[in-house]
Amino acid sequence: MCGIVGYIGEQQAAPILLAGLSKLEYRGYDSAGICVRDESTGNVEVVKAKGRLRTLIEKTDDGHSVIGTSGIGHTRWATHGEPSENNAHPHCSDDKNVVLVHNGIIENFQELKEKLVKRGYTFYSETDTEVAVKLIDYYYKKTESPLTSIATAMLHIRGSYAFGVMFKDCPNKIFAARKDSPLIIGKSEHGTLIGSDVPAILDQTRNVYYIDNMEIAELTKDEIHFFNMDEDEIEKEVVQIKWDAEAAEKGGYEHFMLKEIHEQPRAVQDTIGAYVKDNAVDFSEIGLKDEELANIERVYIVGCGSAYHVAMAAKYVLEDMTQVPVEIDIASEFRYRNPILVKNSLVVIISQSGETADSLAALRLAKEKGVAVLGVVNVVGSSIARESDHTLYTYAGPEISVATTKAYSTQLIAMYLFAMRLAQVKGLLSEEDCAKMIAELNELPAKIQKILDDKERIQWFASKYANAKDMFFLGRGLDYAISLEGSLKMKEISYIHSEAYAAGELKHGTISLIEDNTLVVGVLTQSNLYEKTISNMVEVKSRGAYLMGLTTYGNYGIEDTADFSVYVPKTDPHFATSLAIIPLQLLGYYVSVAKGLDVDKPRNLAKSVTVE
Ligand code: G6P
């Protein structure tokens, strides 16, 4: 997501901070800022700029005009509040004593903010980060200890974070702390550093320490001390980074797509955390009121590419849980078919970029027809986010690889949460059952991680089928929606002709394409449809197909039919897409790698399609 750099040492800090931030540009950002302290005068200067880092570099004459030898810097990718100078980091306490940069998401920021407001704090930005800096300030004023104030704040904050913190009162030191968001500490010949990612500090040093969850680092120009939450000092070993600069940008992964596939547990967790409060789905922050939900008699879900596949999965989930009829459409079809939008309906536009031309046109058409629009968007402040009546942000963070993975996964989560809230408002989901579903949702990140930990089997299988000419993906119900996305992943990055079929439809034509050794992937996560899809798999097998079966642990009988079986953990059947898609993303990825293709930038495709 965002990027952090910090430095304290003998050299001028600002040029080092800006050089480090420029190495993090690949992560995507929309504003940047630095804070530097002049250790000789105690003067602290904060400079921020919206847009490109270049603006900040020009504003500070390559950093030369900002005097001081310690500081923290940040590139922000907006999550709470639009991209603007006011929302850009670093953020400060009112007396400018505490200054902080933050990566991640503070889930209980609203609750903490209310408590701070009661204690007389005011807020100048829309960010969750300002809550963190003011919370630390609050405990600092009570304890006068930087370490205790950071530790106490950490114990009150829920969510994921990496912090870089400075205290005007405490010269010659900077602090760093983390939970579930990456952060490393470096030691160079002339100072010490913090970085959210290896490339941020690689120009300065290859000697790093890994700071673990719920630990705090205290840095001076030549020493680094680590502490746990009890403020006991912890010993750490220095590690030598051996990556080259390019590998470092990808966090050591060979491609952005693989990195983003591996970021899914975190992205899913952050999206759940943003809308689940006290074991219930809470949309109050986005202004989507229960009265409005109660009136909904029909839902239209519109998107392009993978977003459309989310729409299809959401249709199955929503109709099953809420009894509200759902129509789904590809945005470029919706906008030109003069759709009949009934009264008391809601149009949901799903888009990672928030800028897809057809999806934006579909949104405007819905509004022209007087229907309310809910945007499910990843990029804060994008056109779809701004023009929607309500926006459910997904918390995937910037996605660089053209083939979407983590944004798709977070869109699914947003739609599950929407279905759950709608079902509750319609009286079809009790509080108790909702809490059970939330518990299942909370287990998804660990289950996704478990599938990722077993990726070598898929890699091996992908290398066997890298030369395939055609592939088919089959499934019924939700498994059909999963098949569509699995097939799209395959064709867009491996250039293998691939199609997804509703399993029962195959015999109406497509089965004539099955030849000896044609790879057919059967997706079987829905127990009520299991036998039906097995029959369809048997039909293609008897015509020579080579079968991969993708099902849940326990369905070992699939091995009687499939030649190669992949299992994913069990979950609530409504959430099965979130797990079953992971092996299919990996399959597409590894076939593309085996063919030596440009995985992150497949031919003819764009990440954001802003023309129709
Ligand atoms: C492009 C991307 C796809 C994406 C689609 C919709 O085709 O390559 O990955 O699903 O656009 O983009 P959006 O930004 O609206 O989700």
XYZ file of C-alpha atoms and ligand atoms in Angstrom:
628
model
C 0.000 0.000 0.000
C 1.678 3.202 1.094
C 5.428 3.575 1.594
C 7.537 4.570 4.610
C 11.155 5.728 4.881
C 12.931 7.043 7.954
C 16.497 8.149 8.604
C 18.594 9.429 11.491
C 22.313 9.923 11.035
C 25.148 12.221 10.077
C 23.922 13.252 6.634
C 21.136 15.576 5.541
C 17.943 13.533 5.922
C 15.601 14.969 3.264
C 17.545 13.842 0.141
C 17.842 10.317 1.640
C 14.104 10.240 2.434
C 13.137 11.427 -1.043
C 15.493 8.956 -2.747
C 13.974 6.151 -0.632
C 10.427 7.239 -1.455
C 11.229 7.319 -5.165
C 12.186 3.637 -4.888
C 8.682 2.951 -3.545
C 6.857 4.700 -6.379
C 6.104 1.347 -8.040
C 3.665 0.629 -5.206
C 1.327 3.348 -6.391
C 0.550 6.510 -4.420
C -1.312 9.763 -4.784
C 0.509 12.122 -2.388
C 3.762 12.274 -0.456
C 5.324 14.065 2.464
C 8.364 14.304 4.726
C 9.090 15.597 8.198
C 12.655 16.563 9.102
C 14.095 17.726 12.407
C 17.107 19.976 12.680
C 18.879 18.423 15.650
C 20.936 21.585 16.260
C 17.941 23.961 16.611
C 15.123 21.535 17.431
C 13.180 22.958 14.487
C 10.754 20.497 12.843
C 9.570 21.004 9.262
C 6.782 19.137 7.470
C 6.450 19.382 3.677
C 3.715 17.613 1.684
C 2.511 17.523 -1.887
C -0.461 15.987 -3.663
C 0.256 13.966 -6.794
C 3.668 12.905 -8.033
C 6.693 12.678 -5.780
C 8.399 14.957 -8.311
C 6.315 17.852 -6.961
C 7.659 17.257 -3.448
C 11.196 16.937 -4.803
C 10.839 20.256 -6.666
C 9.206 21.950 -3.681
C 12.243 21.095 -1.533
C 15.008 21.541 -4.129
C 15.761 17.799 -4.128
C 15.481 17.894 -0.350
C 18.366 20.387 0.024
C 16.158 23.171 1.375
C 14.921 21.078 4.315
C 17.580 21.233 7.016
C 18.129 18.419 9.489
C 19.651 14.996 9.936
C 16.632 12.959 11.074
C 13.237 12.488 9.533
C 10.400 10.326 8.280
C 8.790 10.234 4.834
C 5.723 8.680 3.271
C 3.988 8.004 -0.013
C 0.231 7.724 0.555
C -2.228 5.625 -1.390
C -5.538 6.949 -0.157
C -7.795 4.681 1.886
C -9.531 7.010 4.361
C -10.179 10.367 2.764
C -9.427 11.628 -0.726
C -5.907 12.178 -2.027
C -5.019 15.706 -0.869
C -2.232 17.601 0.854
C -4.342 17.763 4.006
C -4.746 13.987 4.150
C -1.117 13.282 3.137
C 1.318 12.065 5.813
C 3.193 12.873 8.032
C 0.431 13.736 10.498
C 1.070 15.736 13.667
C -0.351 16.279 17.130
C -1.846 19.750 17.637
C 1.281 21.023 19.406
C 3.408 19.464 16.607
C 5.293 17.424 19.209
C 4.367 13.991 17.847
C 4.750 13.369 14.106
C 3.812 10.079 12.485
C 3.666 8.209 9.171
C 1.512 5.114 8.855
C 0.908 2.229 6.475
C -2.114 -0.025 6.909
C -5.617 0.439 8.223
C -6.813 1.253 11.722
C -10.079 -0.639 11.951
C -11.400 0.968 15.134
C -10.381 4.511 14.186
C -13.946 5.821 14.472
C -14.316 4.496 17.993
C -10.892 5.881 19.023
C -11.688 9.208 17.400
C -14.918 9.542 19.387
C -13.010 8.895 22.617
C -10.367 11.483 21.718
C -13.019 14.040 20.760
C -14.563 13.582 24.218
C -11.137 14.399 25.647
C -11.003 17.642 23.687
C -9.088 16.587 20.563
C -10.028 18.061 17.182
C -9.207 16.585 13.786
C -8.054 18.338 10.631
C -8.008 15.381 8.197
C -10.235 12.469 7.213
C -7.513 9.893 7.856
C -7.334 7.024 10.320
C -3.665 7.995 10.755
C -4.447 11.286 12.486
C -6.280 9.235 15.124
C -3.097 7.212 15.724
C -0.870 10.256 16.159
C -3.337 11.883 18.524
C -3.740 8.710 20.515
C 0.038 8.514 20.979
C 0.026 12.207 21.913
C -2.696 11.524 24.490
C -0.645 8.793 26.195
C 2.555 10.807 25.824
C 1.010 13.710 27.741
C 0.091 11.231 30.502
C 3.349 9.292 30.692
C 5.990 11.560 29.130
C 7.569 8.408 27.712
C 7.709 7.958 23.925
C 8.067 4.192 24.302
C 5.164 3.809 26.738
C 2.915 6.084 24.698
C 3.535 4.112 21.493
C 3.099 0.756 23.265
C -0.132 1.857 24.979
C -1.545 3.214 21.740
C -0.683 -0.068 19.988
C -2.619 -2.006 22.605
C -5.698 0.124 21.873
C -5.474 0.071 18.080
C -7.105 -2.726 16.054
C -6.060 -3.336 12.465
C -2.781 -3.373 10.600
C -0.079 -0.773 10.814
C 3.543 0.142 10.376
C 4.467 3.418 12.072
C 7.404 5.777 11.867
C 7.219 8.250 14.784
C 9.193 11.294 15.952
C 8.820 13.394 19.111
C 10.020 16.987 19.101
C 10.646 16.590 22.843
C 12.891 13.640 22.241
C 15.730 14.713 19.943
C 18.235 12.333 18.398
C 15.709 9.484 18.183
C 13.110 8.120 15.824
C 10.762 5.235 16.556
C 9.163 2.489 14.502
C 6.488 -0.083 15.330
C 4.381 -2.580 13.467
C 1.535 -5.059 13.389
C 0.654 -6.999 10.206
C 2.197 -4.416 7.895
C 5.796 -4.793 6.729
C 8.639 -2.734 8.173
C 12.386 -3.214 8.286
C 15.141 -1.427 10.147
C 18.528 -0.805 8.524
C 21.995 0.165 9.768
C 24.321 2.025 7.437
C 27.799 3.439 7.961
C 26.495 6.905 8.770
C 23.082 6.286 10.308
C 20.056 4.071 10.876
C 16.938 3.724 8.739
C 13.394 2.435 8.604
C 11.651 1.244 5.450
C 8.330 -0.352 4.619
C 10.062 -2.301 1.902
C 13.620 -3.295 1.047
C 14.006 -0.939 -1.971
C 13.363 2.071 0.275
C 16.718 1.646 2.015
C 18.709 -0.554 -0.361
C 20.775 2.387 -1.653
C 21.911 3.068 1.923
C 22.453 -0.404 3.356
C 21.995 -4.128 2.950
C 22.176 -4.774 6.709
C 18.676 -5.021 8.122
C 16.735 -6.191 11.145
C 13.225 -7.568 10.886
C 10.885 -6.041 13.390
C 8.064 -8.417 14.358
C 4.426 -7.814 15.137
C 3.824 -5.804 18.324
C 7.423 -4.667 18.630
C 8.887 -1.186 18.788
C 12.287 -0.037 17.524
C 14.113 2.992 18.920
C 16.726 4.381 16.539
C 19.549 6.813 17.211
C 22.190 7.705 14.643
C 24.351 4.737 15.595
C 22.206 2.395 17.703
C 19.004 0.415 17.325
C 17.083 -1.028 20.284
C 14.032 -3.282 20.045
C 11.296 -3.604 22.660
C 8.218 -5.764 23.208
C 4.905 -4.505 24.568
C 6.188 -4.825 28.148
C 9.045 -2.527 27.101
C 11.574 -5.290 27.702
C 14.505 -5.036 25.327
C 14.772 -7.784 22.671
C 17.950 -8.939 20.951
C 17.878 -9.250 17.157
C 20.276 -10.581 14.563
C 21.281 -8.475 11.599
C 20.366 -10.006 8.207
C 22.151 -9.321 4.909
C 19.822 -8.523 1.990
C 21.050 -10.238 -1.156
C 18.304 -9.167 -3.596
C 19.100 -7.122 -6.637
C 17.264 -3.803 -6.929
C 14.573 -5.141 -9.296
C 13.737 -8.142 -7.104
C 13.562 -5.799 -4.141
C 10.749 -3.786 -5.737
C 8.703 -6.921 -6.011
C 9.364 -7.816 -2.399
C 11.529 -10.695 -3.557
C 8.760 -12.155 -5.736
C 9.496 -12.822 -9.372
C 6.453 -10.868 -10.551
C 3.973 -8.366 -9.174
C 1.188 -10.861 -9.870
C 2.737 -13.420 -7.520
C 3.335 -10.720 -4.917
C -0.286 -9.594 -5.195
C -1.558 -13.176 -4.999
C 0.354 -13.470 -1.735
C -1.034 -10.185 -0.437
C -4.562 -11.590 -0.512
C -4.752 -12.734 3.117
C -3.903 -9.188 4.205
C -6.165 -7.502 1.646
C -9.116 -9.711 2.586
C -8.497 -9.103 6.284
C -8.349 -5.329 5.820
C -11.584 -5.263 3.814
C -13.423 -7.344 6.400
C -11.974 -5.202 9.196
C -13.159 -1.988 7.564
C -16.855 -2.933 7.712
C -17.214 -5.388 10.582
C -17.702 -3.798 13.980
C -18.591 -5.688 17.146
C -19.507 -8.836 15.228
C -21.904 -7.076 12.862
C -21.662 -5.583 9.384
C -21.658 -1.817 9.747
C -22.127 0.463 6.730
C -22.864 3.591 8.753
C -19.602 5.210 7.686
C -20.523 5.002 4.012
C -23.979 6.390 4.709
C -25.822 3.283 3.517
C -28.701 3.267 5.975
C -30.801 0.281 6.937
C -33.987 2.135 5.851
C -32.538 2.459 2.359
C -31.570 -1.210 2.283
C -34.997 -2.252 3.550
C -36.653 -0.648 0.497
C -34.528 -2.457 -2.074
C -36.644 -4.739 -4.234
C -34.142 -5.463 -6.980
C -30.377 -5.210 -7.404
C -28.465 -4.722 -10.676
C -24.748 -5.445 -10.542
C -22.557 -4.142 -13.335
C -18.836 -4.393 -14.105
C -16.229 -5.377 -16.700
C -13.795 -8.283 -16.812
C -13.117 -9.777 -13.403
C -15.451 -7.264 -11.754
C -18.271 -8.821 -13.803
C -17.241 -12.238 -12.487
C -17.569 -10.876 -8.958
C -21.046 -9.681 -9.961
C -21.957 -13.200 -11.006
C -20.706 -14.748 -7.749
C -22.551 -12.013 -5.846
C -25.800 -12.788 -7.669
C -25.770 -16.363 -6.379
C -24.940 -15.246 -2.852
C -27.396 -12.328 -2.743
C -30.366 -14.188 -4.186
C -29.795 -17.137 -1.890
C -29.406 -15.003 1.227
C -31.797 -12.099 0.634
C -34.506 -13.372 -1.749
C -34.045 -10.099 -3.647
C -33.887 -10.656 -7.443
C -30.490 -9.729 -8.867
C -29.679 -8.926 -12.495
C -26.073 -8.771 -13.591
C -24.626 -7.148 -16.641
C -21.396 -6.429 -18.452
C -21.086 -2.629 -18.344
C -20.689 -2.228 -22.109
C -23.961 -4.149 -22.617
C -25.880 -2.493 -19.824
C -25.202 1.013 -21.088
C -26.548 0.349 -24.572
C -29.472 -1.960 -23.935
C -31.740 0.650 -22.408
C -32.181 -1.417 -19.249
C -35.484 -1.305 -17.427
C -34.626 -0.269 -13.901
C -37.547 -0.811 -11.567
C -38.378 1.582 -8.725
C -36.827 0.836 -5.352
C -33.805 -0.766 -6.912
C -30.073 -0.315 -6.427
C -27.365 -0.418 -9.075
C -24.008 -1.738 -7.852
C -21.004 -0.800 -9.979
C -17.899 -2.873 -9.247
C -14.532 -1.500 -10.364
C -10.964 -1.780 -9.142
C -9.739 1.377 -10.865
C -12.979 3.337 -10.558
C -12.197 4.734 -14.008
C -13.359 2.046 -16.467
C -15.197 3.999 -19.168
C -18.082 1.561 -19.665
C -18.630 1.104 -15.926
C -18.652 4.869 -15.418
C -21.159 5.266 -18.261
C -23.338 2.560 -16.674
C -23.228 4.470 -13.390
C -24.295 7.714 -15.071
C -27.111 5.940 -16.898
C -28.436 4.498 -13.639
C -28.372 7.948 -12.045
C -30.142 9.481 -15.053
C -32.862 6.910 -14.537
C -33.160 7.981 -10.920
C -31.740 4.831 -9.349
C -29.293 4.964 -6.448
C -25.778 3.677 -7.108
C -23.446 1.817 -4.786
C -19.847 1.806 -6.037
C -17.520 -1.005 -4.982
C -14.185 0.609 -5.741
C -10.519 0.156 -4.870
C -9.034 3.521 -5.866
C -10.058 6.271 -3.454
C -11.249 9.460 -5.078
C -11.669 7.825 -8.533
C -14.560 8.880 -10.784
C -16.825 5.959 -9.867
C -16.140 6.509 -6.179
C -16.950 10.207 -6.467
C -20.097 9.838 -8.552
C -21.669 6.927 -6.644
C -24.282 7.714 -4.014
C -22.429 5.404 -1.631
C -18.977 3.875 -1.999
C -17.863 0.626 -0.457
C -14.116 0.808 -0.719
C -12.137 -2.372 -1.040
C -8.803 -2.418 0.745
C -6.627 -4.298 -1.722
C -4.041 -1.524 -1.954
C -2.501 -0.609 -5.305
C -2.592 -3.413 -7.837
C 0.142 -3.285 -10.449
C -0.129 -6.547 -12.371
C -2.666 -6.232 -15.205
C -4.348 -9.518 -14.256
C -6.311 -8.715 -11.128
C -6.077 -11.005 -8.112
C -6.220 -9.182 -4.788
C -8.689 -6.538 -5.985
C -11.007 -9.319 -7.203
C -10.741 -11.051 -3.823
C -11.590 -7.893 -1.897
C -14.539 -7.146 -4.205
C -15.937 -10.562 -3.290
C -15.636 -9.690 0.406
C -17.418 -6.364 -0.115
C -20.280 -8.157 -1.856
C -20.570 -10.845 0.857
C -20.802 -8.100 3.468
C -23.425 -6.296 1.409
C -25.446 -9.540 1.105
C -25.180 -10.170 4.842
C -26.349 -6.677 5.787
C -29.214 -6.786 3.278
C -30.274 -10.220 4.557
C -30.271 -8.921 8.129
C -32.302 -5.849 7.263
C -34.784 -8.044 5.377
C -35.110 -10.201 8.503
C -33.597 -13.240 6.814
C -30.374 -13.459 8.825
C -30.396 -13.455 12.599
C -27.720 -11.632 14.588
C -26.450 -14.988 15.751
C -26.174 -16.439 12.232
C -24.545 -13.222 11.041
C -21.944 -13.540 13.806
C -21.280 -17.120 12.663
C -20.767 -15.923 9.093
C -18.416 -13.202 10.326
C -16.431 -15.832 12.201
C -16.175 -17.793 8.917
C -15.112 -14.647 7.073
C -12.418 -13.992 9.649
C -10.994 -17.436 8.958
C -10.626 -16.792 5.226
C -7.187 -15.072 5.403
C -5.603 -18.049 7.188
C -7.298 -20.482 4.799
C -6.051 -18.532 1.770
C -2.582 -18.620 3.317
C -2.826 -22.390 3.691
C -3.580 -22.753 -0.037
C -0.668 -20.458 -0.880
C 1.651 -22.512 1.313
C 0.899 -25.513 -0.895
C 1.515 -23.771 -4.219
C 4.311 -26.073 -5.435
C 1.813 -28.775 -6.459
C 0.043 -26.311 -8.768
C 3.393 -25.145 -10.108
C 4.300 -28.715 -10.985
C 0.946 -29.319 -12.676
C 1.170 -26.018 -14.588
C 4.535 -27.018 -16.058
C 2.927 -30.210 -17.440
C 0.143 -28.299 -19.173
C 2.015 -25.205 -20.335
C 1.823 -26.350 -23.959
C -1.925 -26.953 -23.996
C -3.836 -25.474 -26.951
C -7.245 -25.340 -25.295
C -8.614 -25.552 -21.793
C -12.115 -25.725 -20.398
C -13.401 -24.846 -16.954
C -16.694 -26.339 -15.726
C -18.909 -25.630 -12.766
C -22.474 -25.086 -11.692
C -23.887 -22.208 -9.662
C -21.154 -20.364 -7.787
C -18.661 -22.827 -9.246
C -19.568 -21.491 -12.691
C -18.694 -17.951 -11.549
C -15.366 -19.268 -10.209
C -14.767 -21.076 -13.519
C -15.256 -17.859 -15.491
C -12.608 -16.064 -13.455
C -10.232 -19.066 -13.520
C -10.568 -19.265 -17.274
C -10.000 -15.512 -17.697
C -6.812 -15.696 -15.575
C -5.587 -18.511 -17.802
C -6.280 -16.909 -21.168
C -5.183 -13.362 -20.344
C -1.679 -14.216 -19.175
C -0.899 -17.596 -20.800
C -2.492 -16.927 -24.231
C -4.032 -20.395 -24.136
C -7.523 -20.552 -25.557
C -9.734 -21.183 -22.577
C -13.476 -21.220 -21.972
C -15.690 -21.578 -18.957
C -19.002 -23.355 -19.181
C -21.913 -23.935 -16.906
C -21.265 -27.669 -16.576
C -24.745 -28.735 -17.721
C -24.461 -26.668 -20.886
C -21.382 -28.368 -22.288
C -23.260 -31.144 -24.011
C -25.148 -28.591 -26.107
C -22.219 -28.038 -28.423
C -18.887 -27.444 -26.754
C -18.312 -31.103 -25.900
C -17.486 -31.636 -29.579
C -14.229 -29.752 -28.951
C -12.993 -32.276 -26.388
C -10.127 -34.365 -27.753
C -7.587 -36.746 -26.241
C -5.763 -34.950 -23.431
C -7.741 -31.664 -23.576
C -7.418 -30.216 -20.082
C -10.761 -29.764 -18.329
C -10.875 -28.211 -14.874
C -13.965 -29.116 -12.861
C -14.834 -26.823 -9.946
C -16.917 -28.501 -7.238
C -17.271 -26.496 -4.037
C -21.083 -26.628 -3.739
C -22.134 -29.898 -2.120
C -25.679 -29.781 -3.538
C -24.283 -29.693 -7.090
C -21.334 -32.034 -6.564
C -22.847 -35.192 -8.087
C -24.225 -33.263 -11.079
C -20.843 -31.768 -11.956
C -19.099 -35.118 -11.425
C -21.448 -36.569 -14.098
C -20.408 -33.819 -16.514
C -16.751 -34.509 -15.762
C -17.302 -38.201 -16.503
C -18.893 -37.222 -19.835
C -15.780 -35.327 -20.936
C -13.404 -37.908 -19.527
C -14.991 -40.618 -21.629
C -14.191 -38.418 -24.643
C -10.503 -38.302 -23.767
C -10.251 -35.210 -21.505
C -7.561 -34.961 -18.841
C -9.355 -33.875 -15.682
C -8.306 -31.573 -12.888
C -10.810 -31.549 -10.028
C -10.958 -28.601 -7.622
C -13.000 -29.283 -4.520
C -13.008 -29.017 -0.725
C -11.138 -31.243 1.748
C -13.181 -34.323 2.457
C -14.467 -34.865 -1.097
C -11.754 -37.439 -1.733
C -14.110 -39.485 -3.930
C -13.227 -37.000 -6.683
C -10.028 -38.986 -7.201
C -12.131 -41.773 -8.795
C -12.889 -39.360 -11.644
C -10.206 -36.653 -11.736
C -6.636 -37.308 -12.890
C -5.292 -34.520 -10.662
C -7.108 -33.205 -7.610
C -6.706 -29.956 -5.704
C -8.373 -29.393 -2.343
C -9.223 -26.157 -0.576
C -10.386 -25.767 3.046
C -14.095 -25.892 3.816
C -15.941 -22.652 4.490
C -19.509 -21.358 4.387
C -20.573 -22.341 0.824
C -21.411 -18.684 0.044
C -17.724 -17.798 0.516
C -16.290 -20.705 -1.490
C -15.193 -18.462 -4.376
C -12.644 -16.760 -2.127
C -10.786 -20.022 -1.608
C -11.324 -21.894 -4.886
C -10.055 -18.981 -6.973
C -6.580 -19.095 -5.376
C -5.376 -22.341 -7.041
C -6.783 -21.089 -10.357
C -4.885 -17.787 -10.061
C -1.744 -19.801 -9.319
C -2.434 -22.129 -12.254
C -2.718 -19.216 -14.701
C 0.356 -17.594 -13.211
C 2.585 -20.674 -13.354
C 1.513 -21.619 -16.900
C 2.446 -18.092 -18.002
C 5.813 -18.339 -16.208
C 6.481 -21.780 -17.718
C 5.858 -20.290 -21.164
C 8.272 -17.452 -20.436
C 5.632 -14.760 -20.996
C 5.443 -11.224 -19.628
C 3.137 -12.126 -16.730
C 2.553 -8.625 -15.374
C 2.001 -6.953 -18.743
C 0.204 -9.375 -21.048
C -0.022 -8.384 -24.696
C -2.903 -6.142 -25.818
C -4.260 -5.628 -22.301
C -4.451 -2.576 -20.052
C -4.848 -2.299 -16.305
C -7.394 0.460 -16.528
C -9.584 0.685 -19.626
C -10.623 4.323 -19.870
C -11.887 4.126 -23.462
C -14.982 2.267 -24.528
C -9.298 -4.514 -17.369
C -8.408 -5.269 -16.389
C -9.225 -6.323 -15.637
C -10.389 -5.679 -14.923
C -11.252 -4.859 -15.913
C -12.217 -3.975 -15.169
O -9.692 -5.364 -18.390
O -7.338 -5.873 -17.078
O -8.395 -6.976 -14.680
O -11.179 -6.669 -14.312
O -10.441 -3.980 -16.701
O -11.475 -2.986 -14.501
P -11.970 -2.230 -13.224
O -10.852 -1.283 -12.907
O -13.229 -1.511 -13.632
O -12.218 -3.236 -12.177
